[in-house]
XYZ file of C-alpha atoms in Angstrom:
616
model
C -15.529 13.428 143.224
C -15.946 16.936 141.869
C -13.900 18.253 138.992
C -12.641 20.918 141.249
C -10.794 18.229 143.580
C -7.563 17.283 143.358
C -6.272 13.943 141.816
C -3.792 12.223 144.775
C -2.051 10.960 141.377
C 0.837 9.658 143.755
C -1.075 8.984 146.488
C -0.304 4.961 146.493
C 3.281 5.409 146.470
C 5.120 5.415 149.758
C 7.034 8.755 150.526
C 10.827 8.097 150.795
C 12.882 10.825 152.513
C 16.407 12.237 151.098
C 18.601 9.967 152.916
C 16.833 6.788 151.522
C 17.522 7.957 148.012
C 20.758 8.587 148.967
C 21.250 5.326 150.258
C 20.098 3.598 146.826
C 22.524 5.912 144.994
C 25.119 4.540 146.972
C 24.272 0.921 146.195
C 24.917 1.929 142.725
C 27.974 3.731 142.930
C 29.439 1.282 145.119
C 28.823 -2.040 143.256
C 32.362 -1.713 141.224
C 34.004 -0.208 144.430
C 36.195 -2.283 146.732
C 35.027 -2.613 150.351
C 37.584 -0.072 151.744
C 36.456 2.169 148.749
C 32.846 2.231 149.319
C 31.098 5.434 150.065
C 28.157 6.948 151.709
C 25.118 8.419 150.786
C 26.032 11.960 151.001
C 29.444 10.851 148.869
C 27.545 9.397 146.058
C 25.132 12.680 145.768
C 28.511 14.617 145.780
C 30.502 12.237 143.070
C 27.504 12.862 140.702
C 26.543 16.400 140.748
C 27.612 18.098 137.841
C 28.365 22.059 136.593
C 27.025 23.613 133.520
C 28.265 26.855 132.174
C 27.727 29.486 134.164
C 28.032 28.084 137.058
C 24.921 26.083 137.249
C 25.408 22.848 139.237
C 23.240 20.267 138.149
C 21.993 17.378 141.307
C 21.599 13.953 140.892
C 18.298 13.770 143.105
C 15.929 16.577 143.358
C 12.837 15.876 146.036
C 9.809 18.747 145.961
C 10.620 20.909 149.132
C 8.317 20.604 151.855
C 7.878 24.535 151.339
C 7.639 24.527 147.501
C 6.234 27.401 146.173
C 2.710 27.072 144.205
C 3.949 27.237 140.585
C 1.147 29.635 139.256
C -0.867 29.752 136.020
C 0.092 30.531 132.473
C -0.525 33.965 131.782
C 0.012 35.333 135.113
C 2.702 36.658 137.454
C 5.744 35.260 137.564
C 5.059 34.020 134.111
C 7.414 31.329 134.303
C 4.993 28.969 133.000
C 4.465 31.179 129.810
C 1.652 33.473 128.785
C -1.586 31.478 127.384
C -3.132 27.984 127.381
C -1.815 26.708 123.795
C -4.157 25.821 120.946
C -4.465 22.298 119.731
C -4.819 23.816 116.080
C -1.620 25.474 116.377
C 0.746 24.594 119.198
C 3.141 27.349 118.374
C 4.360 29.379 115.411
C 6.006 27.466 113.200
C 8.382 30.115 111.917
C 11.058 29.560 108.697
C 13.827 31.783 107.421
C 14.429 33.067 104.047
C 17.822 34.467 103.138
C 18.103 33.946 99.895
C 19.268 36.824 97.792
C 17.865 36.052 94.380
C 14.377 37.538 95.092
C 12.502 35.180 93.002
C 14.544 32.245 94.724
C 13.008 33.116 97.781
C 9.669 33.922 96.736
C 9.071 30.415 95.490
C 10.551 29.367 98.812
C 8.127 31.011 101.061
C 5.342 30.367 99.173
C 6.350 26.229 99.234
C 6.934 26.911 102.865
C 3.464 28.321 103.567
C 1.855 25.810 101.183
C 3.397 22.849 103.659
C 2.721 23.736 107.129
C 4.724 27.053 107.985
C 2.686 29.371 109.165
C 4.974 32.782 109.288
C 7.554 34.186 107.268
C 11.330 35.018 108.764
C 13.262 36.941 106.048
C 16.519 38.463 106.862
C 17.560 41.415 105.147
C 20.984 42.844 104.207
C 24.646 42.190 102.899
C 23.969 38.615 104.522
C 20.413 38.290 103.132
C 18.141 39.547 100.948
C 18.094 42.952 99.609
C 15.617 45.418 101.489
C 14.218 46.566 98.053
C 13.289 43.124 96.984
C 11.069 42.332 100.227
C 7.591 42.621 98.328
C 8.700 40.578 95.620
C 9.426 38.069 98.081
C 6.303 38.596 99.202
C 4.010 38.938 96.579
C 2.327 35.863 97.432
C 1.490 35.726 100.814
C -1.590 36.220 102.317
C -1.238 38.627 104.866
C -4.203 38.425 106.982
C -3.142 34.576 107.785
C 1.039 34.506 107.485
C 2.874 37.021 109.715
C 6.096 38.475 108.530
C 8.961 39.549 110.349
C 12.462 40.874 109.273
C 15.597 40.644 110.637
C 18.681 42.698 109.917
C 22.266 43.715 111.123
C 23.476 46.317 108.623
C 20.291 47.173 106.672
C 17.564 47.692 110.043
C 15.854 50.826 108.976
C 15.519 49.941 105.433
C 14.451 46.648 106.138
C 11.238 47.618 108.360
C 10.749 50.713 105.851
C 10.171 48.047 103.569
C 8.111 45.484 105.465
C 5.979 48.850 107.107
C 4.851 49.321 103.313
C 3.987 45.753 102.495
C 1.882 45.484 105.643
C 0.208 48.819 105.500
C -1.089 47.385 101.995
C -3.757 45.266 104.123
C -5.042 46.219 107.319
C -5.619 42.935 108.812
C -1.501 42.058 108.389
C 0.547 41.425 111.480
C 4.258 41.177 111.917
C 7.362 42.634 113.521
C 9.265 45.224 111.959
C 12.648 43.760 113.747
C 14.380 46.832 114.922
C 16.968 46.050 117.403
C 19.869 48.872 116.921
C 22.112 47.490 119.744
C 21.967 44.013 118.473
C 23.452 45.625 115.217
C 26.009 47.419 117.381
C 27.094 43.849 118.747
C 27.530 42.225 115.824
C 28.782 45.081 113.432
C 30.838 46.620 116.251
C 30.386 50.604 116.964
C 27.967 52.632 119.164
C 24.081 51.772 118.349
C 21.961 54.783 117.042
C 18.874 54.498 119.149
C 17.612 57.154 117.851
C 15.667 54.907 114.936
C 13.527 53.843 118.104
C 11.721 57.929 117.972
C 8.588 57.615 116.299
C 9.324 53.533 115.643
C 5.769 53.261 117.539
C 3.814 55.809 115.718
C 0.304 54.199 114.166
C 1.267 50.538 115.098
C -1.054 48.376 116.996
C 0.884 45.815 118.992
C -2.029 43.455 118.767
C -0.887 43.654 114.908
C 2.404 44.480 114.039
C 5.452 44.855 116.357
C 8.581 46.885 115.951
C 11.197 45.567 117.717
C 13.380 42.483 118.154
C 16.125 41.585 120.887
C 17.800 39.204 119.284
C 20.251 38.101 121.813
C 21.669 35.249 119.425
C 24.504 37.223 119.056
C 25.566 36.655 122.383
C 25.517 32.732 122.505
C 26.719 32.655 119.015
C 29.687 34.828 120.074
C 30.565 32.454 123.182
C 27.793 33.568 125.852
C 26.140 31.054 127.804
C 22.419 30.447 128.164
C 22.688 32.706 131.601
C 24.580 35.621 129.886
C 22.050 35.428 127.015
C 19.466 35.699 129.204
C 20.768 38.404 131.142
C 21.976 40.622 128.269
C 18.452 39.921 126.390
C 16.630 41.391 128.999
C 19.310 44.189 129.674
C 18.515 44.872 125.922
C 14.823 45.109 126.707
C 15.269 47.295 129.325
C 17.232 49.773 127.236
C 14.670 49.494 124.435
C 11.963 50.830 127.132
C 14.320 53.446 128.393
C 15.311 54.828 124.791
C 11.431 54.850 124.248
C 10.304 56.314 127.105
C 12.954 59.243 126.419
C 10.856 60.043 123.523
C 7.401 59.953 125.447
C 6.358 56.297 125.003
C 5.525 54.836 128.466
C 6.598 51.589 129.574
C 2.959 49.985 129.052
C 2.726 50.793 125.595
C 6.826 50.087 124.747
C 6.260 46.643 126.045
C 3.642 44.924 123.891
C 5.933 45.795 120.740
C 8.971 43.993 122.429
C 9.726 40.212 120.816
C 12.945 38.077 122.287
C 14.841 36.154 119.959
C 16.981 33.467 121.536
C 18.882 30.182 120.934
C 17.624 26.708 121.362
C 20.103 24.515 121.906
C 20.507 20.603 122.127
C 20.878 20.719 125.871
C 17.162 20.204 126.201
C 16.400 20.991 130.198
C 19.379 24.257 130.107
C 17.029 25.667 126.782
C 13.557 24.889 128.976
C 15.258 26.677 132.003
C 16.046 29.539 130.294
C 13.181 30.219 128.393
C 11.031 30.372 131.639
C 13.757 32.462 133.162
C 13.865 35.041 130.519
C 10.071 35.519 131.211
C 10.409 35.472 135.087
C 12.654 38.419 134.529
C 11.193 39.803 132.030
C 7.701 40.047 134.131
C 9.668 41.403 137.245
C 10.855 43.976 134.803
C 7.150 45.225 133.931
C 6.303 44.841 137.432
C 8.667 47.299 138.580
C 7.823 49.518 135.609
C 4.162 49.122 136.868
C 3.428 47.627 133.298
C -0.025 45.738 133.460
C 0.123 42.493 134.653
C -1.348 40.719 131.370
C 1.412 42.637 128.805
C 4.850 41.381 131.237
C 4.771 37.843 129.485
C 8.008 37.587 127.079
C 7.111 37.107 123.692
C 9.870 34.581 122.435
C 11.143 33.250 119.505
C 12.992 30.361 119.783
C 16.110 29.477 117.247
C 17.869 26.338 116.930
C 21.567 27.873 117.548
C 23.515 27.793 115.206
C 26.670 27.522 117.487
C 25.965 23.934 117.693
C 25.327 23.466 113.907
C 28.435 21.367 112.493
C 29.673 21.518 109.136
C 31.021 17.708 108.783
C 28.813 15.305 109.099
C 26.079 17.639 109.161
C 22.854 15.109 109.336
C 23.542 14.997 112.611
C 22.241 18.728 113.221
C 19.151 17.218 112.157
C 19.452 15.315 115.632
C 20.772 18.360 117.524
C 17.211 20.251 115.916
C 15.047 18.275 117.018
C 16.264 17.933 120.895
C 16.261 21.836 120.381
C 12.612 22.158 118.999
C 11.334 19.878 121.595
C 12.904 21.931 124.248
C 11.747 25.415 122.959
C 8.525 24.036 122.740
C 8.553 22.576 126.650
C 9.972 25.513 127.737
C 6.664 27.675 125.719
C 8.557 29.745 123.027
C 5.542 31.307 121.082
C 7.453 30.993 117.810
C 10.304 28.417 116.578
C 11.987 28.439 113.819
C 14.476 25.725 112.500
C 17.913 26.089 110.686
C 18.719 24.238 107.947
C 20.684 21.176 108.151
C 22.860 22.315 105.597
C 23.093 25.867 106.824
C 27.235 26.108 108.099
C 27.814 24.404 104.435
C 25.991 27.714 102.754
C 22.269 29.040 101.202
C 19.685 25.711 102.064
C 18.413 23.189 99.395
C 14.896 23.040 99.156
C 14.893 19.199 101.039
C 16.882 20.491 103.893
C 14.246 23.406 104.034
C 11.844 20.618 104.230
C 13.358 18.790 106.646
C 13.573 21.736 109.001
C 10.359 22.779 108.536
C 9.023 19.164 108.952
C 10.930 18.957 112.486
C 8.368 21.163 113.861
C 5.821 20.037 112.519
C 6.056 16.389 112.996
C 6.610 17.094 116.959
C 3.772 19.209 116.972
C 1.106 17.468 114.761
C 2.053 13.656 115.471
C 4.518 13.567 119.098
C 1.916 15.976 120.466
C 4.472 17.759 122.603
C 2.755 21.058 123.045
C -1.116 19.666 124.085
C 0.340 21.034 127.543
C 1.009 24.360 128.927
C 4.322 23.851 130.911
C 4.628 20.153 130.976
C 8.068 20.586 132.777
C 6.141 22.174 135.311
C 6.787 20.757 139.028
C 9.817 18.608 137.798
C 11.746 19.482 140.265
C 15.279 19.482 138.401
C 13.645 21.976 136.127
C 12.183 24.098 138.535
C 15.489 24.560 140.390
C 17.417 24.506 137.257
C 14.891 27.551 136.355
C 15.772 29.392 139.515
C 19.462 29.168 139.273
C 19.023 30.079 135.698
C 16.963 33.475 136.587
C 19.285 34.492 139.757
C 22.662 34.120 137.947
C 21.231 36.018 134.792
C 19.828 38.745 137.284
C 23.441 38.883 138.317
C 24.482 39.419 134.575
C 21.751 42.333 134.319
C 22.997 43.940 137.929
C 26.655 43.889 136.714
C 25.354 45.188 133.284
C 23.109 48.086 134.840
C 25.865 48.806 137.030
C 28.354 49.518 134.000
C 25.584 52.157 132.550
C 23.586 49.689 130.392
C 24.305 47.198 127.402
C 25.053 49.763 125.247
C 27.831 51.274 127.641
C 29.149 47.564 128.683
C 29.765 46.588 125.186
C 31.309 49.541 124.285
C 33.830 49.191 127.316
C 34.714 45.692 126.522
C 32.613 44.197 129.298
C 30.726 42.059 127.076
C 33.438 40.884 125.025
C 35.417 39.904 128.328
C 33.120 37.720 129.994
C 32.253 35.954 126.143
C 35.971 35.606 126.108
C 35.682 33.947 129.618
C 33.005 31.800 128.362
C 34.536 30.475 125.263
C 37.701 29.624 126.783
C 35.652 27.059 129.317
C 33.447 25.933 126.753
C 36.202 25.381 124.517
C 38.260 23.597 127.232
C 35.258 21.210 127.550
C 35.413 20.414 123.716
C 39.113 19.547 123.600
C 39.013 16.821 125.933
C 35.652 16.072 124.639
C 33.863 16.161 127.963
C 31.332 17.881 125.713
C 30.973 15.710 122.721
C 30.436 16.723 119.522
C 28.982 13.334 117.583
C 29.914 13.043 114.015
C 32.732 15.386 114.729
C 34.935 15.004 118.171
C 33.204 11.539 118.640
C 32.110 8.622 116.263
C 33.477 10.852 112.846
C 32.152 10.542 109.723
C 34.996 9.066 107.770
C 35.527 9.571 103.983
C 31.909 11.759 103.832
C 31.779 13.959 100.865
C 31.240 17.934 101.848
C 27.957 19.261 101.053
C 28.192 21.819 98.076
C 26.181 24.525 98.579
C 26.070 28.537 97.132
C 27.894 30.327 99.543
C 26.354 33.255 101.584
C 27.942 36.952 101.468
C 29.731 37.423 104.316
C 29.178 40.277 106.593
C 31.805 43.058 107.779
C 33.482 41.950 110.841
C 33.963 44.217 113.825
C 31.701 43.403 116.674
C 31.551 40.223 118.117
C 31.658 37.438 115.968
C 30.066 34.376 115.603
C 32.068 30.750 116.469
C 30.771 27.601 116.559
C 31.603 24.996 118.626
C 32.702 22.650 115.950
C 35.070 25.207 114.327
C 38.697 24.239 116.162
C 37.505 20.395 114.678
C 37.070 21.255 111.359
C 40.252 23.106 111.046
C 42.005 20.321 112.314
C 40.441 18.141 109.418
C 41.420 21.137 107.092
C 45.153 20.548 107.901
C 44.535 16.824 107.287
C 42.869 17.915 103.841
C 45.276 19.914 103.052
C 48.196 17.484 103.719
C 46.501 14.976 101.665
C 46.462 17.339 98.658
C 49.987 17.704 98.184
C 50.758 13.962 99.237
C 50.337 10.816 101.453
C 47.318 10.727 103.830
C 48.230 11.474 107.314
C 48.128 8.157 109.034
C 49.099 6.441 112.144
C 50.184 2.968 112.358
C 48.575 1.400 115.635
C 50.710 -1.499 116.849
C 48.546 -4.464 118.049
C 49.712 -6.483 121.093
C 48.273 -9.735 121.978
C 44.917 -11.299 121.041
C 41.969 -9.475 120.036
C 40.261 -9.422 123.607
C 43.685 -7.536 124.292
C 43.747 -4.305 121.863
C 40.037 -4.058 120.284
C 38.647 -1.835 122.522
C 41.894 0.695 122.365
C 42.593 -0.238 118.731
C 38.626 1.257 117.977
C 39.425 3.957 120.711
C 42.428 4.973 118.606
C 40.971 4.768 114.851
C 37.879 6.910 115.910
C 40.183 9.592 118.124
C 42.428 9.675 115.033
C 39.864 10.162 112.318
C 38.542 13.190 114.463
C 41.644 14.909 112.998
C 41.351 13.659 109.729
C 44.224 11.314 110.334
C 43.651 7.894 108.890
C 45.309 4.746 111.073
C 46.620 1.450 110.232
C 46.647 -1.564 112.782
C 49.084 -3.843 112.437
C 49.345 -7.453 114.161
C 53.189 -8.326 114.071
C 56.432 -8.137 114.901
C 58.243 -4.243 115.311
C 59.534 -5.088 112.484
C 56.608 -5.448 110.455
C 55.117 -2.132 112.117
C 57.857 -0.537 111.387
C 58.256 -1.432 107.708
C 54.490 -0.204 107.394
C 54.945 3.028 109.090
C 57.949 3.586 106.839
C 55.316 2.812 103.575
C 52.841 4.924 104.940
C 55.511 7.860 105.353
C 55.175 8.290 109.045
C 57.201 7.523 111.699
C 54.891 7.686 114.794
C 53.649 4.221 116.250
C 50.660 3.776 119.115
C 50.640 0.501 120.962
C 47.213 -0.411 121.722
C 46.486 -3.571 124.118
C 45.222 -3.946 127.911
C 46.992 -3.784 131.051
C 47.805 -7.288 131.038
C 49.160 -7.152 127.171
C 50.703 -4.139 127.717
C 52.702 -6.702 130.950
C 53.058 -9.431 128.761
C 54.675 -7.087 125.000
C 54.985 -3.655 125.598
C 58.761 -4.197 126.559
C 59.488 -6.199 123.357
C 57.739 -4.075 121.524
C 59.185 -0.834 122.488
C 62.863 -2.192 122.042
C 62.093 -3.796 118.771
C 60.198 -0.528 117.204
C 63.298 1.252 118.481
C 65.814 -0.627 116.805
C 63.836 -0.162 113.671
C 64.216 3.374 113.595
C 60.502 4.400 115.153
C 61.162 7.679 116.320
C 57.810 8.366 118.184
C 55.867 5.571 120.205
C 52.948 6.451 121.816
C 50.447 4.506 124.077
C 46.876 3.712 124.053
C 46.008 4.112 127.731
C 48.582 4.961 130.637
C 51.733 5.404 130.234
C 52.211 3.823 134.200
C 50.757 0.268 132.207
C 53.875 -0.065 130.632
C 55.834 -0.701 134.350
C 59.251 0.596 133.649
C 59.355 0.884 129.435
C 59.298 4.505 128.416
C 57.427 5.708 125.764
C 57.327 9.610 124.304
C 53.572 9.880 125.546
C 49.958 8.842 126.412
C 46.847 8.909 124.931
C 43.312 8.876 126.582
C 40.526 9.608 127.539
C 40.199 13.108 129.360
C 43.105 14.580 127.742
C 43.282 17.797 125.570
C 42.919 15.991 121.944
C 42.683 18.741 120.027
C 46.383 19.512 120.779
C 47.277 16.159 120.717
C 45.981 16.101 116.814
C 47.308 19.801 116.035
C 50.905 18.690 117.422
C 50.699 15.407 115.612
C 49.499 16.790 112.773
C 52.234 19.393 112.348
C 54.691 16.315 112.667
C 53.270 14.498 110.074
C 53.576 17.856 107.697
C 50.597 19.211 107.410
C 50.334 23.145 107.235
C 49.395 25.279 109.691
C 46.260 26.014 108.280
C 43.732 24.086 105.779
C 41.618 25.718 103.262
C 38.431 26.234 104.932
C 35.448 24.956 103.118
């Protein structure tokens, strides 16, 4: 057989139609349904269709379209599949972040990272990072011919760029990125971006060695943007820089190679993969319109594990989130990846957490071999369709920004802030009802954990798009509970177990985990209403939750409620649906799908917790 001949890998498998797959799906869905409630294949498919933030739809079935467009090849239009083939020896640039303000500490950390597998250095400069004047000391042990160096800053970009340029000028073979991003700084800090800093920024720089500009779109994602909006604003910002440079005499074909994109990689692996692929496609389209040579149109992407997904409580789960995000960033084709240490939220990371962060990448690359294939998701029609949807929706965001006069104008007139506020509100709804679960926080909370103690970072001044983490609202509940426990009895709710263990066990566990997510303890009592009431009084609470099965409620709820009322219990709730109690009235229900944050917030207020806890 000729080596150029196509290999029919699926040639021995029978071909099935969409309708046949629907019927198979219906057979599964109908297993638990009564005969008169069974659904058709089309109805089964529709029932399993879900949505992602940004209005993206996820279908349960994806079949290759008969007129499917060719996937193309890496390094060519439309660049969906990446820029170049991967090298087995260095699957991607393992780039570690350094932001400890003490120069000696950061210098030692940089050297330790480079000695143990990191391939480039990222230094954050400014109020919340390393002083620009200390940059040369921090990089004193770096072999600049081997390890690229990039800098970032919000409030000291010009100083950071000049300091890095001085370091790199010492070695003609050094490589890196000066990190200029005036629009990103304005988005984070407020005010108007000073694009004049770009004038002359490219002078004397060979983009094959040192780039000048980083479009850091994480500011938008951390402030509430969806993946679609992050991609759209990234492209809009890159386009604004190309135009600003053109006004100073730099043609797009010269400015394009100087731009690198820094974006978020989240635990939603398929959405992250699609977003990175869509970003390259859109940037390549912009380059095509601006007549940039095809070889320079592919976006250079630096993916960073998303701060927004990191949690303060049960921070070890951050390691799992970062692993998923790193996998997605690799499959999506990022040229460089940075993993934030698991203790990032607590403060400045320690040596062990830095080691764990870099090894997350190294193990995935060297032992799991995930980078040995370029664009392994290519041809997976779920990913291809999602990539198309992200690209189409992000292009619409770009057009909206362009209609407003560009990204700087969209920031100034509140267009961006308004979109992010709406996106954040939608996300918070899913977080509050736990449709978007946070493992270790809103689901399966770690009871009795000892908070991490780390050296705090200096805070940036406020004024622009403030970062928000998804877990913050839950952490606020835990803080209220901790504050209450510090002044008196720990907040506690008594669970009245009705019937046998097989009746109440599942809902007892449900209640214990739900309450623990808000820092509230639960005590289960299997006894008479008088026993339950006595336990409640000893715990300084007047809230009791009934826990049983529908059958158990039918047999015991009426007597339990009457007995609890007779013993002075003011608030009686039911785990499950109130209708399961028949005619017996209670004060509320606790069930899956409710607004758990609002419920726990009200409950903490009733138990005497202060309005706001001391956030650690």
